[in-house]
Amino acid sequence: MREIERELIEKAGKGDTRAFRELYDRTSGYVYGLAYRVTGRKHDAEEVAQDVYVRIHRSLAVFRFQSAFKTWLYRVVLNTALNHLKKKRRIAGHEVEDTEGFNAVASPEAVRSVEISESELKLKRMLERLNPDQRACLVLRELEGMDYQAISETLGINLNTVRSRLKRAREALIAIGKKEVANDAMFQNT
């Protein structure tokens, strides 16, 4: 995502619909992509992206430029995605797919940019098995390239918490990977 000019953010925050639309156009692929990497599902990423833009619309007027807009946006997307996942886990039973839902959250180019290959699909399945807090830290570190301090600031958690979540996430991924390799070997021998 390229840098967003302060003037555009201020205009959007004051209710300028053209400015908000431009802000949306420039950030929607990024928002959808990050939401998808955290949630692991297209439908969930679409819901998260919708919620993110509702939250941005409501709170952009009070954005004080104390941090970079991108850092603030990271935090909004991640918190929204994590809350979405936690809410889904609290709901007993099965997930009901909304077949008539609003599907115009991200441009077709943004959706195509998130299409995944077979190896990425394996990684996606592995990431889904991590708890949401560990997954968020790992996505920010390994997929977004953020340093530990930036992750700490983005998620609003202690630097040592970032370290421990990343350590546990990596250990869990190694264990999951070993289990999958063992299962693949057993499948090939039968």
PDB file of N, CA and C in Angstrom, residues 80-182:
ATOM      1  N   THR A  80     -10.147  -5.907  14.260  1.00  0.00           N
ATOM      2  CA  THR A  80     -11.441  -6.310  13.708  1.00  0.00           C
ATOM      3  C   THR A  80     -11.419  -7.787  13.338  1.00  0.00           C
ATOM      4  N   ALA A  81     -10.340  -8.226  12.696  1.00  0.00           N
ATOM      5  CA  ALA A  81     -10.231  -9.638  12.301  1.00  0.00           C
ATOM      6  C   ALA A  81     -10.166 -10.551  13.523  1.00  0.00           C
ATOM      7  N   LEU A  82      -9.375 -10.175  14.511  1.00  0.00           N
ATOM      8  CA  LEU A  82      -9.271 -10.999  15.717  1.00  0.00           C
ATOM      9  C   LEU A  82     -10.603 -11.047  16.470  1.00  0.00           C
ATOM     10  N   ASN A  83     -11.273  -9.925  16.572  1.00  0.00           N
ATOM     11  CA  ASN A  83     -12.587  -9.904  17.217  1.00  0.00           C
ATOM     12  C   ASN A  83     -13.588 -10.766  16.451  1.00  0.00           C
ATOM     13  N   HIS A  84     -13.513 -10.724  15.138  1.00  0.00           N
ATOM     14  CA  HIS A  84     -14.387 -11.537  14.292  1.00  0.00           C
ATOM     15  C   HIS A  84     -14.157 -13.026  14.571  1.00  0.00           C
ATOM     16  N   LEU A  85     -12.875 -13.435  14.622  1.00  0.00           N
ATOM     17  CA  LEU A  85     -12.555 -14.830  14.888  1.00  0.00           C
ATOM     18  C   LEU A  85     -12.998 -15.260  16.283  1.00  0.00           C
ATOM     19  N   LYS A  86     -12.780 -14.396  17.266  1.00  0.00           N
ATOM     20  CA  LYS A  86     -13.184 -14.727  18.634  1.00  0.00           C
ATOM     21  C   LYS A  86     -14.707 -14.850  18.735  1.00  0.00           C
ATOM     22  N   LYS A  87     -15.408 -13.978  18.043  1.00  0.00           N
ATOM     23  CA  LYS A  87     -16.870 -14.023  18.037  1.00  0.00           C
ATOM     24  C   LYS A  87     -17.351 -15.323  17.394  1.00  0.00           C
ATOM     25  N   LYS A  88     -16.719 -15.725  16.302  1.00  0.00           N
ATOM     26  CA  LYS A  88     -17.098 -16.966  15.637  1.00  0.00           C
ATOM     27  C   LYS A  88     -16.881 -18.167  16.547  1.00  0.00           C
ATOM     28  N   ARG A  89     -15.806 -18.134  17.321  1.00  0.00           N
ATOM     29  CA  ARG A  89     -15.515 -19.253  18.221  1.00  0.00           C
ATOM     30  C   ARG A  89     -16.512 -19.333  19.365  1.00  0.00           C
ATOM     31  N   ARG A  90     -17.053 -18.174  19.771  1.00  0.00           N
ATOM     32  CA  ARG A  90     -18.024 -18.157  20.873  1.00  0.00           C
ATOM     33  C   ARG A  90     -19.380 -18.693  20.426  1.00  0.00           C
ATOM     34  N   ILE A  91     -19.654 -18.535  19.143  1.00  0.00           N
ATOM     35  CA  ILE A  91     -20.948 -18.977  18.624  1.00  0.00           C
ATOM     36  C   ILE A  91     -20.924 -20.494  18.492  1.00  0.00           C
ATOM     37  N   ALA A  92     -21.788 -21.139  19.226  1.00  0.00           N
ATOM     38  CA  ALA A  92     -21.858 -22.602  19.171  1.00  0.00           C
ATOM     39  C   ALA A  92     -22.538 -23.018  17.875  1.00  0.00           C
ATOM     40  N   GLY A  93     -22.182 -24.192  17.393  1.00  0.00           N
ATOM     41  CA  GLY A  93     -22.820 -24.700  16.183  1.00  0.00           C
ATOM     42  C   GLY A  93     -21.986 -24.433  14.957  1.00  0.00           C
ATOM     43  N   HIS A  94     -22.651 -24.268  13.847  1.00  0.00           N
ATOM     44  CA  HIS A  94     -21.971 -24.128  12.564  1.00  0.00           C
ATOM     45  C   HIS A  94     -22.123 -22.729  12.001  1.00  0.00           C
ATOM     46  N   GLU A  95     -21.248 -22.431  11.077  1.00  0.00           N
ATOM     47  CA  GLU A  95     -21.273 -21.121  10.424  1.00  0.00           C
ATOM     48  C   GLU A  95     -22.277 -21.162   9.290  1.00  0.00           C
ATOM     49  N   VAL A  96     -23.127 -20.157   9.215  1.00  0.00           N
ATOM     50  CA  VAL A  96     -24.105 -20.062   8.143  1.00  0.00           C
ATOM     51  C   VAL A  96     -23.553 -19.123   7.085  1.00  0.00           C
ATOM     52  N   GLU A  97     -23.451 -19.620   5.866  1.00  0.00           N
ATOM     53  CA  GLU A  97     -22.945 -18.792   4.774  1.00  0.00           C
ATOM     54  C   GLU A  97     -24.037 -17.867   4.282  1.00  0.00           C
ATOM     55  N   ASP A  98     -23.724 -16.627   4.075  1.00  0.00           N
ATOM     56  CA  ASP A  98     -24.644 -15.635   3.543  1.00  0.00           C
ATOM     57  C   ASP A  98     -24.483 -15.613   2.038  1.00  0.00           C
ATOM     58  N   THR A  99     -25.422 -16.222   1.329  1.00  0.00           N
ATOM     59  CA  THR A  99     -25.297 -16.307  -0.130  1.00  0.00           C
ATOM     60  C   THR A  99     -25.728 -15.022  -0.818  1.00  0.00           C
ATOM     61  N   GLU A 100     -26.408 -14.152  -0.095  1.00  0.00           N
ATOM     62  CA  GLU A 100     -26.831 -12.899  -0.701  1.00  0.00           C
ATOM     63  C   GLU A 100     -26.031 -11.721  -0.164  1.00  0.00           C
ATOM     64  N   GLY A 101     -24.957 -11.993   0.528  1.00  0.00           N
ATOM     65  CA  GLY A 101     -24.174 -10.942   1.170  1.00  0.00           C
ATOM     66  C   GLY A 101     -23.537  -9.986   0.193  1.00  0.00           C
ATOM     67  N   PHE A 102     -23.102  -8.875   0.712  1.00  0.00           N
ATOM     68  CA  PHE A 102     -22.420  -7.850  -0.067  1.00  0.00           C
ATOM     69  C   PHE A 102     -21.023  -8.340  -0.389  1.00  0.00           C
ATOM     70  N   ASN A 103     -20.734  -8.557  -1.665  1.00  0.00           N
ATOM     71  CA  ASN A 103     -19.453  -9.124  -2.060  1.00  0.00           C
ATOM     72  C   ASN A 103     -18.571  -8.135  -2.806  1.00  0.00           C
ATOM     73  N   ALA A 104     -18.882  -6.867  -2.738  1.00  0.00           N
ATOM     74  CA  ALA A 104     -18.094  -5.885  -3.473  1.00  0.00           C
ATOM     75  C   ALA A 104     -17.125  -5.162  -2.553  1.00  0.00           C
ATOM     76  N   VAL A 105     -16.593  -5.860  -1.579  1.00  0.00           N
ATOM     77  CA  VAL A 105     -15.694  -5.242  -0.614  1.00  0.00           C
ATOM     78  C   VAL A 105     -14.383  -4.853  -1.266  1.00  0.00           C
ATOM     79  N   ALA A 106     -13.803  -5.760  -2.002  1.00  0.00           N
ATOM     80  CA  ALA A 106     -12.511  -5.509  -2.632  1.00  0.00           C
ATOM     81  C   ALA A 106     -12.663  -5.623  -4.139  1.00  0.00           C
ATOM     82  N   SER A 107     -11.827  -4.928  -4.847  1.00  0.00           N
ATOM     83  CA  SER A 107     -11.864  -4.984  -6.297  1.00  0.00           C
ATOM     84  C   SER A 107     -11.477  -6.382  -6.767  1.00  0.00           C
ATOM     85  N   PRO A 108     -11.880  -6.765  -7.985  1.00  0.00           N
ATOM     86  CA  PRO A 108     -11.480  -8.075  -8.512  1.00  0.00           C
ATOM     87  C   PRO A 108      -9.965  -8.259  -8.526  1.00  0.00           C
ATOM     88  N   GLU A 109      -9.232  -7.182  -8.763  1.00  0.00           N
ATOM     89  CA  GLU A 109      -7.773  -7.267  -8.757  1.00  0.00           C
ATOM     90  C   GLU A 109      -7.256  -7.648  -7.372  1.00  0.00           C
ATOM     91  N   ALA A 110      -7.889  -7.094  -6.337  1.00  0.00           N
ATOM     92  CA  ALA A 110      -7.466  -7.411  -4.978  1.00  0.00           C
ATOM     93  C   ALA A 110      -7.753  -8.871  -4.655  1.00  0.00           C
ATOM     94  N   VAL A 111      -8.920  -9.357  -5.094  1.00  0.00           N
ATOM     95  CA  VAL A 111      -9.258 -10.750  -4.842  1.00  0.00           C
ATOM     96  C   VAL A 111      -8.307 -11.668  -5.593  1.00  0.00           C
ATOM     97  N   ARG A 112      -8.012 -11.350  -6.858  1.00  0.00           N
ATOM     98  CA  ARG A 112      -7.082 -12.164  -7.649  1.00  0.00           C
ATOM     99  C   ARG A 112      -5.697 -12.173  -7.023  1.00  0.00           C
ATOM    100  N   SER A 113      -5.301 -11.063  -6.426  1.00  0.00           N
ATOM    101  CA  SER A 113      -3.965 -11.001  -5.832  1.00  0.00           C
ATOM    102  C   SER A 113      -3.843 -11.910  -4.620  1.00  0.00           C
ATOM    103  N   VAL A 114      -4.974 -12.365  -4.074  1.00  0.00           N
ATOM    104  CA  VAL A 114      -4.950 -13.209  -2.899  1.00  0.00           C
ATOM    105  C   VAL A 114      -5.158 -14.686  -3.248  1.00  0.00           C
ATOM    106  N   GLU A 115      -5.396 -14.972  -4.543  1.00  0.00           N
ATOM    107  CA  GLU A 115      -5.555 -16.369  -4.932  1.00  0.00           C
ATOM    108  C   GLU A 115      -4.294 -17.122  -4.563  1.00  0.00           C
ATOM    109  N   ILE A 116      -4.471 -18.354  -4.170  1.00  0.00           N
ATOM    110  CA  ILE A 116      -3.359 -19.064  -3.566  1.00  0.00           C
ATOM    111  C   ILE A 116      -2.987 -20.327  -4.320  1.00  0.00           C
ATOM    112  N   SER A 117      -1.702 -20.636  -4.309  1.00  0.00           N
ATOM    113  CA  SER A 117      -1.184 -21.850  -4.918  1.00  0.00           C
ATOM    114  C   SER A 117      -1.301 -22.996  -3.925  1.00  0.00           C
ATOM    115  N   GLU A 118      -0.935 -24.179  -4.351  1.00  0.00           N
ATOM    116  CA  GLU A 118      -1.047 -25.340  -3.473  1.00  0.00           C
ATOM    117  C   GLU A 118      -0.193 -25.205  -2.223  1.00  0.00           C
ATOM    118  N   SER A 119       1.035 -24.728  -2.353  1.00  0.00           N
ATOM    119  CA  SER A 119       1.881 -24.577  -1.159  1.00  0.00           C
ATOM    120  C   SER A 119       1.345 -23.497  -0.232  1.00  0.00           C
ATOM    121  N   GLU A 120       0.790 -22.438  -0.799  1.00  0.00           N
ATOM    122  CA  GLU A 120       0.191 -21.402   0.034  1.00  0.00           C
ATOM    123  C   GLU A 120      -1.053 -21.934   0.729  1.00  0.00           C
ATOM    124  N   LEU A 121      -1.764 -22.855   0.073  1.00  0.00           N
ATOM    125  CA  LEU A 121      -2.939 -23.461   0.687  1.00  0.00           C
ATOM    126  C   LEU A 121      -2.535 -24.283   1.903  1.00  0.00           C
ATOM    127  N   LYS A 122      -1.418 -25.001   1.803  1.00  0.00           N
ATOM    128  CA  LYS A 122      -0.928 -25.761   2.956  1.00  0.00           C
ATOM    129  C   LYS A 122      -0.567 -24.820   4.102  1.00  0.00           C
ATOM    130  N   LEU A 123       0.120 -23.727   3.768  1.00  0.00           N
ATOM    131  CA  LEU A 123       0.470 -22.749   4.800  1.00  0.00           C
ATOM    132  C   LEU A 123      -0.788 -22.167   5.431  1.00  0.00           C
ATOM    133  N   LYS A 124      -1.772 -21.867   4.605  1.00  0.00           N
ATOM    134  CA  LYS A 124      -3.040 -21.324   5.100  1.00  0.00           C
ATOM    135  C   LYS A 124      -3.682 -22.283   6.097  1.00  0.00           C
ATOM    136  N   ARG A 125      -3.717 -23.556   5.760  1.00  0.00           N
ATOM    137  CA  ARG A 125      -4.302 -24.555   6.668  1.00  0.00           C
ATOM    138  C   ARG A 125      -3.524 -24.626   7.983  1.00  0.00           C
ATOM    139  N   MET A 126      -2.223 -24.519   7.879  1.00  0.00           N
ATOM    140  CA  MET A 126      -1.398 -24.561   9.085  1.00  0.00           C
ATOM    141  C   MET A 126      -1.651 -23.331   9.947  1.00  0.00           C
ATOM    142  N   LEU A 127      -1.719 -22.171   9.319  1.00  0.00           N
ATOM    143  CA  LEU A 127      -1.975 -20.933  10.068  1.00  0.00           C
ATOM    144  C   LEU A 127      -3.334 -20.963  10.756  1.00  0.00           C
ATOM    145  N   GLU A 128      -4.323 -21.590  10.106  1.00  0.00           N
ATOM    146  CA  GLU A 128      -5.662 -21.676  10.692  1.00  0.00           C
ATOM    147  C   GLU A 128      -5.656 -22.438  12.006  1.00  0.00           C
ATOM    148  N   ARG A 129      -4.686 -23.304  12.193  1.00  0.00           N
ATOM    149  CA  ARG A 129      -4.631 -24.121  13.401  1.00  0.00           C
ATOM    150  C   ARG A 129      -3.991 -23.379  14.578  1.00  0.00           C
ATOM    151  N   LEU A 130      -3.401 -22.218  14.314  1.00  0.00           N
ATOM    152  CA  LEU A 130      -2.842 -21.395  15.388  1.00  0.00           C
ATOM    153  C   LEU A 130      -3.954 -20.599  16.048  1.00  0.00           C
ATOM    154  N   ASN A 131      -3.732 -20.177  17.276  1.00  0.00           N
ATOM    155  CA  ASN A 131      -4.740 -19.305  17.884  1.00  0.00           C
ATOM    156  C   ASN A 131      -4.633 -17.930  17.222  1.00  0.00           C
ATOM    157  N   PRO A 132      -5.717 -17.159  17.214  1.00  0.00           N
ATOM    158  CA  PRO A 132      -5.731 -15.883  16.492  1.00  0.00           C
ATOM    159  C   PRO A 132      -4.633 -14.898  16.898  1.00  0.00           C
ATOM    160  N   ASP A 133      -4.274 -14.851  18.174  1.00  0.00           N
ATOM    161  CA  ASP A 133      -3.242 -13.919  18.625  1.00  0.00           C
ATOM    162  C   ASP A 133      -1.875 -14.299  18.055  1.00  0.00           C
ATOM    163  N   GLN A 134      -1.565 -15.588  18.078  1.00  0.00           N
ATOM    164  CA  GLN A 134      -0.304 -16.050  17.499  1.00  0.00           C
ATOM    165  C   GLN A 134      -0.293 -15.822  15.987  1.00  0.00           C
ATOM    166  N   ARG A 135      -1.414 -16.122  15.345  1.00  0.00           N
ATOM    167  CA  ARG A 135      -1.518 -15.956  13.888  1.00  0.00           C
ATOM    168  C   ARG A 135      -1.302 -14.493  13.497  1.00  0.00           C
ATOM    169  N   ALA A 136      -1.889 -13.571  14.243  1.00  0.00           N
ATOM    170  CA  ALA A 136      -1.741 -12.145  13.929  1.00  0.00           C
ATOM    171  C   ALA A 136      -0.275 -11.734  14.011  1.00  0.00           C
ATOM    172  N   CYS A 137       0.410 -12.137  15.072  1.00  0.00           N
ATOM    173  CA  CYS A 137       1.836 -11.801  15.206  1.00  0.00           C
ATOM    174  C   CYS A 137       2.643 -12.398  14.065  1.00  0.00           C
ATOM    175  N   LEU A 138       2.373 -13.643  13.722  1.00  0.00           N
ATOM    176  CA  LEU A 138       3.128 -14.316  12.665  1.00  0.00           C
ATOM    177  C   LEU A 138       2.872 -13.684  11.304  1.00  0.00           C
ATOM    178  N   VAL A 139       1.632 -13.338  11.027  1.00  0.00           N
ATOM    179  CA  VAL A 139       1.301 -12.686   9.758  1.00  0.00           C
ATOM    180  C   VAL A 139       2.031 -11.350   9.646  1.00  0.00           C
ATOM    181  N   LEU A 140       2.005 -10.565  10.717  1.00  0.00           N
ATOM    182  CA  LEU A 140       2.677  -9.266  10.671  1.00  0.00           C
ATOM    183  C   LEU A 140       4.181  -9.415  10.504  1.00  0.00           C
ATOM    184  N   ARG A 141       4.762 -10.400  11.157  1.00  0.00           N
ATOM    185  CA  ARG A 141       6.223 -10.577  11.095  1.00  0.00           C
ATOM    186  C   ARG A 141       6.659 -11.199   9.773  1.00  0.00           C
ATOM    187  N   GLU A 142       6.074 -12.325   9.419  1.00  0.00           N
ATOM    188  CA  GLU A 142       6.564 -13.093   8.284  1.00  0.00           C
ATOM    189  C   GLU A 142       5.963 -12.680   6.945  1.00  0.00           C
ATOM    190  N   LEU A 143       4.711 -12.271   6.935  1.00  0.00           N
ATOM    191  CA  LEU A 143       4.076 -11.908   5.668  1.00  0.00           C
ATOM    192  C   LEU A 143       4.111 -10.409   5.401  1.00  0.00           C
ATOM    193  N   GLU A 144       4.036  -9.620   6.461  1.00  0.00           N
ATOM    194  CA  GLU A 144       4.052  -8.170   6.291  1.00  0.00           C
ATOM    195  C   GLU A 144       5.438  -7.571   6.519  1.00  0.00           C
ATOM    196  N   GLY A 145       6.365  -8.361   7.095  1.00  0.00           N
ATOM    197  CA  GLY A 145       7.738  -7.907   7.271  1.00  0.00           C
ATOM    198  C   GLY A 145       7.936  -6.872   8.366  1.00  0.00           C
ATOM    199  N   MET A 146       7.024  -6.807   9.315  1.00  0.00           N
ATOM    200  CA  MET A 146       7.152  -5.828  10.388  1.00  0.00           C
ATOM    201  C   MET A 146       8.166  -6.309  11.423  1.00  0.00           C
ATOM    202  N   ASP A 147       8.858  -5.354  12.046  1.00  0.00           N
ATOM    203  CA  ASP A 147       9.774  -5.729  13.134  1.00  0.00           C
ATOM    204  C   ASP A 147       8.969  -5.877  14.434  1.00  0.00           C
ATOM    205  N   TYR A 148       9.638  -6.409  15.465  1.00  0.00           N
ATOM    206  CA  TYR A 148       8.958  -6.709  16.716  1.00  0.00           C
ATOM    207  C   TYR A 148       8.338  -5.461  17.340  1.00  0.00           C
ATOM    208  N   GLN A 149       9.053  -4.359  17.304  1.00  0.00           N
ATOM    209  CA  GLN A 149       8.555  -3.121  17.899  1.00  0.00           C
ATOM    210  C   GLN A 149       7.294  -2.643  17.183  1.00  0.00           C
ATOM    211  N   ALA A 150       7.293  -2.716  15.858  1.00  0.00           N
ATOM    212  CA  ALA A 150       6.116  -2.295  15.088  1.00  0.00           C
ATOM    213  C   ALA A 150       4.923  -3.199  15.384  1.00  0.00           C
ATOM    214  N   ILE A 151       5.169  -4.489  15.523  1.00  0.00           N
ATOM    215  CA  ILE A 151       4.087  -5.417  15.870  1.00  0.00           C
ATOM    216  C   ILE A 151       3.537  -5.066  17.250  1.00  0.00           C
ATOM    217  N   SER A 152       4.422  -4.790  18.191  1.00  0.00           N
ATOM    218  CA  SER A 152       4.025  -4.412  19.537  1.00  0.00           C
ATOM    219  C   SER A 152       3.122  -3.178  19.517  1.00  0.00           C
ATOM    220  N   GLU A 153       3.526  -2.174  18.768  1.00  0.00           N
ATOM    221  CA  GLU A 153       2.746  -0.938  18.675  1.00  0.00           C
ATOM    222  C   GLU A 153       1.423  -1.162  17.947  1.00  0.00           C
ATOM    223  N   THR A 154       1.462  -1.948  16.868  1.00  0.00           N
ATOM    224  CA  THR A 154       0.263  -2.196  16.078  1.00  0.00           C
ATOM    225  C   THR A 154      -0.789  -2.943  16.880  1.00  0.00           C
ATOM    226  N   LEU A 155      -0.357  -3.966  17.607  1.00  0.00           N
ATOM    227  CA  LEU A 155      -1.305  -4.773  18.373  1.00  0.00           C
ATOM    228  C   LEU A 155      -1.561  -4.225  19.771  1.00  0.00           C
ATOM    229  N   GLY A 156      -0.760  -3.262  20.196  1.00  0.00           N
ATOM    230  CA  GLY A 156      -0.934  -2.690  21.525  1.00  0.00           C
ATOM    231  C   GLY A 156      -0.585  -3.672  22.634  1.00  0.00           C
ATOM    232  N   ILE A 157       0.474  -4.456  22.390  1.00  0.00           N
ATOM    233  CA  ILE A 157       0.905  -5.442  23.385  1.00  0.00           C
ATOM    234  C   ILE A 157       2.380  -5.236  23.689  1.00  0.00           C
ATOM    235  N   ASN A 158       2.831  -5.801  24.788  1.00  0.00           N
ATOM    236  CA  ASN A 158       4.207  -5.707  25.236  1.00  0.00           C
ATOM    237  C   ASN A 158       5.143  -6.394  24.234  1.00  0.00           C
ATOM    238  N   LEU A 159       6.346  -5.879  24.099  1.00  0.00           N
ATOM    239  CA  LEU A 159       7.343  -6.445  23.192  1.00  0.00           C
ATOM    240  C   LEU A 159       7.651  -7.903  23.543  1.00  0.00           C
ATOM    241  N   ASN A 160       7.735  -8.225  24.815  1.00  0.00           N
ATOM    242  CA  ASN A 160       7.982  -9.610  25.222  1.00  0.00           C
ATOM    243  C   ASN A 160       6.808 -10.523  24.867  1.00  0.00           C
ATOM    244  N   THR A 161       5.614  -9.991  24.882  1.00  0.00           N
ATOM    245  CA  THR A 161       4.440 -10.767  24.476  1.00  0.00           C
ATOM    246  C   THR A 161       4.542 -11.108  22.995  1.00  0.00           C
ATOM    247  N   VAL A 162       4.999 -10.146  22.185  1.00  0.00           N
ATOM    248  CA  VAL A 162       5.213 -10.407  20.760  1.00  0.00           C
ATOM    249  C   VAL A 162       6.203 -11.548  20.596  1.00  0.00           C
ATOM    250  N   ARG A 163       7.317 -11.464  21.299  1.00  0.00           N
ATOM    251  CA  ARG A 163       8.348 -12.503  21.205  1.00  0.00           C
ATOM    252  C   ARG A 163       7.800 -13.879  21.584  1.00  0.00           C
ATOM    253  N   SER A 164       7.070 -13.934  22.686  1.00  0.00           N
ATOM    254  CA  SER A 164       6.569 -15.240  23.143  1.00  0.00           C
ATOM    255  C   SER A 164       5.501 -15.790  22.196  1.00  0.00           C
ATOM    256  N   ARG A 165       4.635 -14.920  21.671  1.00  0.00           N
ATOM    257  CA  ARG A 165       3.620 -15.391  20.723  1.00  0.00           C
ATOM    258  C   ARG A 165       4.269 -15.905  19.441  1.00  0.00           C
ATOM    259  N   LEU A 166       5.288 -15.196  18.971  1.00  0.00           N
ATOM    260  CA  LEU A 166       5.984 -15.657  17.761  1.00  0.00           C
ATOM    261  C   LEU A 166       6.696 -16.983  18.012  1.00  0.00           C
ATOM    262  N   LYS A 167       7.331 -17.098  19.171  1.00  0.00           N
ATOM    263  CA  LYS A 167       8.031 -18.346  19.508  1.00  0.00           C
ATOM    264  C   LYS A 167       7.042 -19.505  19.552  1.00  0.00           C
ATOM    265  N   ARG A 168       5.926 -19.312  20.234  1.00  0.00           N
ATOM    266  CA  ARG A 168       4.918 -20.371  20.332  1.00  0.00           C
ATOM    267  C   ARG A 168       4.300 -20.684  18.970  1.00  0.00           C
ATOM    268  N   ALA A 169       4.072 -19.657  18.176  1.00  0.00           N
ATOM    269  CA  ALA A 169       3.496 -19.872  16.845  1.00  0.00           C
ATOM    270  C   ALA A 169       4.449 -20.684  15.976  1.00  0.00           C
ATOM    271  N   ARG A 170       5.727 -20.343  16.017  1.00  0.00           N
ATOM    272  CA  ARG A 170       6.714 -21.086  15.216  1.00  0.00           C
ATOM    273  C   ARG A 170       6.832 -22.528  15.693  1.00  0.00           C
ATOM    274  N   GLU A 171       6.829 -22.723  17.008  1.00  0.00           N
ATOM    275  CA  GLU A 171       6.900 -24.081  17.550  1.00  0.00           C
ATOM    276  C   GLU A 171       5.671 -24.888  17.124  1.00  0.00           C
ATOM    277  N   ALA A 172       4.512 -24.251  17.167  1.00  0.00           N
ATOM    278  CA  ALA A 172       3.280 -24.936  16.766  1.00  0.00           C
ATOM    279  C   ALA A 172       3.319 -25.282  15.282  1.00  0.00           C
ATOM    280  N   LEU A 173       3.817 -24.371  14.446  1.00  0.00           N
ATOM    281  CA  LEU A 173       3.909 -24.642  13.016  1.00  0.00           C
ATOM    282  C   LEU A 173       4.867 -25.797  12.730  1.00  0.00           C
ATOM    283  N   ILE A 174       5.969 -25.852  13.449  1.00  0.00           N
ATOM    284  CA  ILE A 174       6.917 -26.956  13.270  1.00  0.00           C
ATOM    285  C   ILE A 174       6.241 -28.273  13.630  1.00  0.00           C
ATOM    286  N   ALA A 175       5.531 -28.287  14.741  1.00  0.00           N
ATOM    287  CA  ALA A 175       4.835 -29.513  15.161  1.00  0.00           C
ATOM    288  C   ALA A 175       3.768 -29.916  14.143  1.00  0.00           C
ATOM    289  N   ILE A 176       3.019 -28.941  13.653  1.00  0.00           N
ATOM    290  CA  ILE A 176       1.983 -29.219  12.652  1.00  0.00           C
ATOM    291  C   ILE A 176       2.625 -29.750  11.375  1.00  0.00           C
ATOM    292  N   GLY A 177       3.716 -29.112  10.964  1.00  0.00           N
ATOM    293  CA  GLY A 177       4.423 -29.544   9.759  1.00  0.00           C
ATOM    294  C   GLY A 177       4.944 -30.965   9.880  1.00  0.00           C
ATOM    295  N   LYS A 178       5.520 -31.303  11.032  1.00  0.00           N
ATOM    296  CA  LYS A 178       6.018 -32.666  11.254  1.00  0.00           C
ATOM    297  C   LYS A 178       4.876 -33.673  11.187  1.00  0.00           C
ATOM    298  N   LYS A 179       3.750 -33.309  11.758  1.00  0.00           N
ATOM    299  CA  LYS A 179       2.592 -34.201  11.747  1.00  0.00           C
ATOM    300  C   LYS A 179       2.093 -34.410  10.319  1.00  0.00           C
ATOM    301  N   GLU A 180       2.048 -33.342   9.526  1.00  0.00           N
ATOM    302  CA  GLU A 180       1.601 -33.466   8.138  1.00  0.00           C
ATOM    303  C   GLU A 180       2.562 -34.310   7.318  1.00  0.00           C
ATOM    304  N   VAL A 181       3.867 -34.141   7.535  1.00  0.00           N
ATOM    305  CA  VAL A 181       4.861 -34.950   6.826  1.00  0.00           C
ATOM    306  C   VAL A 181       4.673 -36.419   7.183  1.00  0.00           C
ATOM    307  N   ALA A 182       4.458 -36.691   8.469  1.00  0.00           N
ATOM    308  CA  ALA A 182       4.246 -38.082   8.916  1.00  0.00           C
ATOM    309  C   ALA A 182       2.976 -38.654   8.293  1.00  0.00           C
TER     310      ALA A 182
END
